[in-house]
Structure formats: structure tokens, C-alpha cells
Tab-separated table of C-alpha atoms in Angstrom:
chain	number	residue	atom	x	y	z
A	615	UNK	CA	16.696	-7.345	-137.158
A	616	UNK	CA	20.277	-6.832	-138.223
A	617	UNK	CA	21.395	-9.821	-136.126
A	618	UNK	CA	20.012	-12.805	-134.266
A	619	UNK	CA	18.034	-11.559	-131.273
A	620	UNK	CA	14.624	-11.824	-129.672
A	621	UNK	CA	12.329	-9.041	-130.917
A	622	UNK	CA	10.689	-6.533	-128.595
A	623	UNK	CA	7.077	-7.457	-127.870
A	624	UNK	CA	4.842	-4.873	-129.539
A	625	UNK	CA	1.402	-3.853	-128.305
A	626	UNK	CA	-0.651	-5.295	-131.173
A	627	UNK	CA	1.091	-8.664	-131.030
A	628	UNK	CA	0.686	-8.689	-127.251
A	629	UNK	CA	-3.082	-8.268	-127.620
A	630	UNK	CA	-3.291	-11.122	-130.146
A	631	UNK	CA	-1.169	-13.411	-127.965
A	632	UNK	CA	-3.323	-12.722	-124.908
A	633	UNK	CA	-6.607	-13.231	-126.785
A	634	UNK	CA	-5.483	-16.486	-128.396
A	635	UNK	CA	-4.067	-17.767	-125.120
A	636	UNK	CA	-7.205	-16.907	-123.122
A	637	UNK	CA	-9.505	-18.522	-125.677
A	638	UNK	CA	-7.316	-21.636	-125.750
A	639	UNK	CA	-7.574	-22.019	-121.975
A	640	UNK	CA	-11.328	-21.447	-122.071
A	641	UNK	CA	-11.679	-24.022	-124.832
A	642	UNK	CA	-9.705	-26.528	-122.763
A	643	UNK	CA	-11.995	-25.967	-119.764
A	644	UNK	CA	-15.028	-26.479	-122.013
A	645	UNK	CA	-13.487	-29.607	-123.554
A	646	UNK	CA	-13.507	-28.175	-127.062
A	647	UNK	CA	-16.932	-26.553	-126.914
A	648	UNK	CA	-15.687	-23.268	-128.331
A	649	UNK	CA	-14.456	-25.066	-131.414
A	650	UNK	CA	-17.997	-26.214	-132.110
A	651	UNK	CA	-19.575	-22.814	-131.466
A	652	UNK	CA	-16.934	-20.559	-132.989
A	653	UNK	CA	-15.309	-22.800	-135.612
A	654	UNK	CA	-15.733	-22.087	-139.308
A	655	UNK	CA	-17.398	-24.330	-141.867
A	656	UNK	CA	-19.208	-23.805	-145.153
A	657	UNK	CA	-22.570	-24.914	-143.768
A	658	UNK	CA	-22.092	-23.040	-140.498
A	659	UNK	CA	-21.325	-19.852	-142.371
A	660	UNK	CA	-24.970	-19.473	-143.377
A	661	UNK	CA	-26.571	-20.256	-140.029
A	662	UNK	CA	-28.181	-17.816	-137.630
A	663	UNK	CA	-29.630	-15.411	-140.186
A	664	UNK	CA	-26.218	-14.024	-141.082
A	665	UNK	CA	-24.632	-14.374	-137.641
A	666	UNK	CA	-22.696	-17.349	-138.947
A	667	UNK	CA	-20.560	-14.890	-140.894
A	668	UNK	CA	-19.014	-13.861	-137.589
A	669	UNK	CA	-17.277	-17.221	-137.560
A	670	UNK	CA	-14.928	-15.834	-140.188
A	671	UNK	CA	-13.542	-13.806	-137.294
A	672	UNK	CA	-14.059	-16.058	-134.287
A	673	UNK	CA	-12.390	-19.147	-135.752
A	674	UNK	CA	-9.116	-17.207	-135.941
A	675	UNK	CA	-8.636	-17.138	-132.162
A	676	UNK	CA	-9.780	-20.691	-131.380
A	677	UNK	CA	-7.339	-23.614	-131.320
A	678	UNK	CA	-8.027	-27.276	-130.638
A	679	UNK	CA	-7.184	-27.975	-126.996
A	680	UNK	CA	-6.046	-31.522	-127.899
A	681	UNK	CA	-3.137	-30.130	-129.939
A	682	UNK	CA	-1.157	-27.491	-128.005
A	683	UNK	CA	1.545	-27.646	-130.674
A	684	UNK	CA	-0.840	-25.925	-133.083
A	685	UNK	CA	-1.267	-22.804	-131.005
A	686	UNK	CA	2.395	-22.854	-129.967
A	687	UNK	CA	3.600	-22.763	-133.578
A	688	UNK	CA	1.129	-20.040	-134.540
A	689	UNK	CA	2.024	-17.860	-131.558
A	690	UNK	CA	5.749	-18.223	-132.269
A	691	UNK	CA	5.163	-17.079	-135.842
A	692	UNK	CA	3.056	-14.209	-134.545
A	693	UNK	CA	5.680	-13.182	-132.004
A	694	UNK	CA	8.726	-13.286	-134.262
A	695	UNK	CA	7.201	-11.951	-137.473
A	696	UNK	CA	4.196	-10.025	-136.199
A	697	UNK	CA	6.480	-7.756	-134.191
A	698	UNK	CA	8.567	-7.148	-137.301
A	699	UNK	CA	5.494	-6.213	-139.305
A	700	UNK	CA	3.995	-4.051	-136.569
A	701	UNK	CA	7.177	-2.005	-136.278
A	702	UNK	CA	6.882	-1.307	-139.986
A	703	UNK	CA	3.175	-0.595	-140.417
A	704	UNK	CA	1.830	0.052	-136.932
A	705	UNK	CA	-0.608	-1.639	-134.593
A	706	UNK	CA	-3.845	-0.938	-136.474
A	707	UNK	CA	-2.463	-2.124	-139.805
A	708	UNK	CA	-1.127	-5.296	-138.199
A	709	UNK	CA	-4.514	-6.136	-136.717
A	710	UNK	CA	-6.173	-5.453	-140.063
A	711	UNK	CA	-3.664	-7.755	-141.764
A	712	UNK	CA	-4.266	-10.499	-139.185
A	713	UNK	CA	-8.040	-10.384	-139.636
A	714	UNK	CA	-8.010	-10.047	-143.440
A	715	UNK	CA	-5.492	-12.854	-143.965
A	716	UNK	CA	-7.496	-15.074	-141.619
A	717	UNK	CA	-10.702	-14.349	-143.522
A	718	UNK	CA	-9.035	-15.049	-146.871
A	719	UNK	CA	-7.540	-18.309	-145.639
A	720	UNK	CA	-10.760	-19.450	-143.999
A	721	UNK	CA	-12.876	-18.751	-147.070
A	722	UNK	CA	-10.503	-20.633	-149.348
A	723	UNK	CA	-10.380	-23.619	-146.994
A	724	UNK	CA	-14.137	-24.022	-146.527
A	725	UNK	CA	-14.689	-23.500	-150.240
A	726	UNK	CA	-12.345	-26.427	-150.895
A	727	UNK	CA	-14.169	-28.533	-148.308
A	728	UNK	CA	-17.499	-27.725	-149.964
A	729	UNK	CA	-16.114	-28.709	-153.374
A	730	UNK	CA	-14.874	-31.982	-151.886
A	731	UNK	CA	-18.350	-32.702	-150.514
A	732	UNK	CA	-17.587	-31.882	-146.877
A	733	UNK	CA	-19.478	-28.619	-146.223
A	734	UNK	CA	-19.837	-29.410	-142.529
A	735	UNK	CA	-16.141	-29.962	-141.847
A	736	UNK	CA	-14.976	-27.116	-139.642
A	737	UNK	CA	-11.643	-25.429	-139.094
A	738	UNK	CA	-10.147	-23.451	-136.211
A	739	UNK	CA	-6.878	-21.667	-135.652
A	740	UNK	CA	-4.836	-18.615	-136.550
A	741	UNK	CA	-2.713	-20.353	-139.189
A	742	UNK	CA	-4.143	-18.429	-142.147
A	743	UNK	CA	-3.637	-15.116	-140.348
A	744	UNK	CA	-0.110	-16.087	-139.287
A	745	UNK	CA	0.856	-17.150	-142.808
A	746	UNK	CA	-0.322	-13.767	-144.057
A	747	UNK	CA	1.891	-12.036	-141.492
A	748	UNK	CA	4.817	-14.326	-142.315
A	749	UNK	CA	4.637	-13.536	-146.029
A	750	UNK	CA	4.194	-9.817	-145.368
A	751	UNK	CA	7.309	-9.883	-143.168
A	752	UNK	CA	9.205	-11.770	-145.886
A	753	UNK	CA	8.236	-9.077	-148.389
A	754	UNK	CA	9.367	-6.346	-145.984
A	755	UNK	CA	12.730	-7.911	-145.121
A	756	UNK	CA	13.376	-10.801	-147.497
A	757	UNK	CA	17.039	-11.199	-146.517
A	758	UNK	CA	16.458	-11.217	-142.758
A	759	UNK	CA	18.047	-14.310	-141.248
A	760	UNK	CA	15.988	-16.587	-139.024
A	761	UNK	CA	16.603	-19.912	-137.310
A	762	UNK	CA	14.292	-22.655	-138.532
A	763	UNK	CA	14.840	-25.592	-136.199
A	764	UNK	CA	18.654	-25.760	-136.452
A	765	UNK	CA	19.069	-24.113	-139.854
A	766	UNK	CA	19.895	-20.461	-140.444
A	767	UNK	CA	17.900	-19.343	-143.486
A	768	UNK	CA	16.784	-16.127	-145.103
A	769	UNK	CA	13.172	-15.242	-144.391
A	770	UNK	CA	12.174	-15.207	-148.066
A	771	UNK	CA	13.229	-18.847	-148.481
A	772	UNK	CA	11.500	-19.944	-145.287
A	773	UNK	CA	8.246	-18.309	-146.379
A	774	UNK	CA	8.534	-19.778	-149.877
A	775	UNK	CA	9.150	-23.308	-148.594
A	776	UNK	CA	6.215	-23.211	-146.171
A	777	UNK	CA	3.859	-21.809	-148.796
A	778	UNK	CA	4.928	-24.398	-151.378
A	779	UNK	CA	4.243	-27.155	-148.859
A	780	UNK	CA	0.742	-25.748	-148.421
A	781	UNK	CA	0.208	-25.593	-152.193
A	782	UNK	CA	1.377	-29.181	-152.638
A	783	UNK	CA	-0.798	-30.518	-149.818
A	784	UNK	CA	-3.792	-28.671	-151.268
A	785	UNK	CA	-3.080	-30.440	-154.549
A	786	UNK	CA	-2.968	-33.769	-152.696
A	787	UNK	CA	-6.374	-33.113	-151.149
A	788	UNK	CA	-7.846	-32.197	-154.511
A	789	UNK	CA	-6.457	-35.328	-156.154
A	790	UNK	CA	-7.424	-37.736	-153.370
A	791	UNK	CA	-10.697	-36.077	-152.360
A	792	UNK	CA	-9.784	-36.433	-148.707
A	793	UNK	CA	-8.469	-34.300	-145.883
A	794	UNK	CA	-4.975	-34.452	-144.427
A	795	UNK	CA	-6.222	-33.146	-141.086
A	796	UNK	CA	-4.436	-29.817	-141.528
A	797	UNK	CA	-5.980	-26.731	-143.146
A	798	UNK	CA	-3.219	-26.314	-145.730
A	799	UNK	CA	-5.482	-24.367	-148.063
A	800	UNK	CA	-6.068	-21.806	-145.307
A	801	UNK	CA	-2.285	-21.400	-145.132
A	802	UNK	CA	-2.178	-20.718	-148.854
A	803	UNK	CA	-5.093	-18.277	-148.725
A	804	UNK	CA	-3.593	-16.340	-145.836
A	805	UNK	CA	-0.186	-16.245	-147.510
A	806	UNK	CA	-1.741	-15.014	-150.736
A	807	UNK	CA	-3.443	-12.172	-148.900
A	808	UNK	CA	-0.188	-11.256	-147.168
A	809	UNK	CA	1.498	-10.927	-150.557
A	810	UNK	CA	-1.390	-8.927	-152.030
A	811	UNK	CA	-1.487	-6.645	-148.980
A	812	UNK	CA	2.190	-5.823	-149.352
A	813	UNK	CA	2.344	-5.526	-153.136
A	814	UNK	CA	-0.924	-3.692	-153.681
A	815	UNK	CA	-2.138	-2.053	-150.486
A	816	UNK	CA	1.368	-1.415	-149.208
A	817	UNK	CA	2.393	0.098	-152.522
A	818	UNK	CA	-0.516	2.563	-152.355
A	819	UNK	CA	0.480	3.659	-148.846
A	820	UNK	CA	4.130	3.964	-149.849
A	821	UNK	CA	3.095	6.054	-152.883
A	822	UNK	CA	1.057	8.387	-150.700
A	823	UNK	CA	3.975	8.853	-148.274
A	824	UNK	CA	6.341	9.465	-151.185
A	825	UNK	CA	3.926	11.976	-152.692
A	826	UNK	CA	3.645	13.754	-149.352
A	827	UNK	CA	7.426	14.032	-149.065
A	828	UNK	CA	7.647	15.438	-152.593
A	829	UNK	CA	4.646	17.758	-152.415
A	830	UNK	CA	4.756	19.076	-148.852
A	831	UNK	CA	8.113	20.889	-149.156
A	832	UNK	CA	6.853	22.648	-152.287
A	833	UNK	CA	3.610	23.616	-150.572
A	834	UNK	CA	5.522	24.878	-147.531
A	835	UNK	CA	7.838	26.949	-149.720
A	836	UNK	CA	4.864	28.413	-151.599
A	837	UNK	CA	3.047	29.329	-148.392
A	838	UNK	CA	6.212	30.852	-146.944
A	839	UNK	CA	6.591	33.116	-149.970
A	840	UNK	CA	2.923	34.110	-149.695
A	841	UNK	CA	3.299	34.929	-146.001
A	842	UNK	CA	6.460	36.967	-146.542
A	843	UNK	CA	4.919	38.956	-149.372
A	844	UNK	CA	1.775	39.668	-147.337
A	845	UNK	CA	3.716	40.809	-144.283
A	846	UNK	CA	6.076	42.948	-146.305
A	847	UNK	CA	3.215	44.694	-148.093
A	848	UNK	CA	1.427	45.425	-144.818
A	849	UNK	CA	4.595	46.664	-143.095
A	850	UNK	CA	4.217	44.039	-140.406
A	851	UNK	CA	7.918	43.266	-140.366
A	852	UNK	CA	8.751	40.982	-137.510
A	853	UNK	CA	6.391	42.439	-134.939
A	854	UNK	CA	3.758	40.320	-133.249
A	855	UNK	CA	0.984	41.406	-135.610
A	856	UNK	CA	3.005	40.248	-138.588
A	857	UNK	CA	3.714	36.905	-136.963
A	858	UNK	CA	0.053	36.398	-136.194
A	859	UNK	CA	-0.813	37.356	-139.754
A	860	UNK	CA	1.643	34.812	-141.104
A	861	UNK	CA	0.251	32.116	-138.852
A	862	UNK	CA	-3.260	32.907	-140.014
A	863	UNK	CA	-2.293	32.323	-143.605
């Protein structure tokens, strides 16, 4: 990401693109039926003797077939910034981030809807998950340059602007008691999780790697001294028995 170029498609992002695309096509064939069955709402969360909780996951791969721009924007974010994140933390961590950010965004959105007296209003889409990935990427490489429409901006400023728009529109919904038709609060919740994941969870992983780099050389040096002393005392020298003895230690 030193210059302007299309990123290499990584395996985790490829899986997410294929799943979202396949579900979108299926939803179009069913005329939006998947949005009803798999969409997330406060009232739907408690249906089915706990099975409604699965909608915290399923809503993240369903997009309204009437609005192809929604899935297009989300998949572009996933492609450009998900690949960046996956190269830094790996496939499994990327998928965990996608799911966790989507859950955080979905919960915050339906909680707002319940507070506004609309517990049955559902949401679909990967926006919360994609905002989490966007913010995580901005934390990883804040000065990376990206093209936003026709403007060349640093990633940190792009992420900040988009998140602030979500915060403001959430404020508008709270003040007016109505919905703008876009799950802005899910954007905010996903972005918040992306920041927490980098600052807290990422810091713990970076600390463990740093500790391993500091501790492992010392442990290796200690074991080497132990092996040498053992072989010398047994007269093993460099013969095969001594080498096997060292390996056993």
C-alpha cells in the first residue's frame, strides 16, 4: 500500500465476497424473502426459543435486492480495506473482526429502534461489519492514501469523516424520533468495535509477540548452554549420541 494500486484479493475477503454475492442473488430471486427471514430486529431477536439470536449473524450477509448500491459499496469497502487488514492479521482474525463488528453494530441499531418505539423495524446488510474493518484498517495504516470519489485522502481522515456522519445521523434520529432509512447507528457500532479490536485486542496480541521475541532468544540461549554442558560432561562431543542427547533436552 505504498502507492495507488488495486490490492491482491485475499482468501478471507474472497469468501465474504462470494457469500454476500450469493445471498444477494438468492434474495433477488425470492423477491426479498431472505430479508424477512434472516433480517435483524429487536422483536425478532427473541423469537424461536433462542434461534432468533442467529439473526445477529445472518443479517450481515443479506442485502436488500431493491438497492444494489448498498451491497456494491459494502463489497468495495471489504475488498479494498479487508484485504489490507487480512494481510496484517490473517484470515481467521479478519473473519472474527467481520462477525464481531457486525454483531456490535446490529445490537446498537436495534437497541436504538427499540428505544424509539420501533422494535419490529429490521435491518440487513454488512455495513456494521465493513465499518469495523474500515476503522481497523485506518488504525493499522492511518496515512495510507485512498481515492474517495475524486479526492485523494489519507485513510484516517476518510474513516473519521464517515464515522462522524454516522454519529450525526444517529443524533438526528434520536432528536426527531424517526428513521432516516439507513442504519447509521450500526455503522457507529461497527466502527467502535473496530477501534476497540485494534486498541485493546490488537495490543494484547502485539504484546504477546513482543514478549515472545524478547523471551525466546533468552530461553534458546539458556537451553543451548544446558545442552553443551550436558554433552561435555558425558563426553559426547559431536558424535551422533551427543547430538541426539542435545535434541532430547
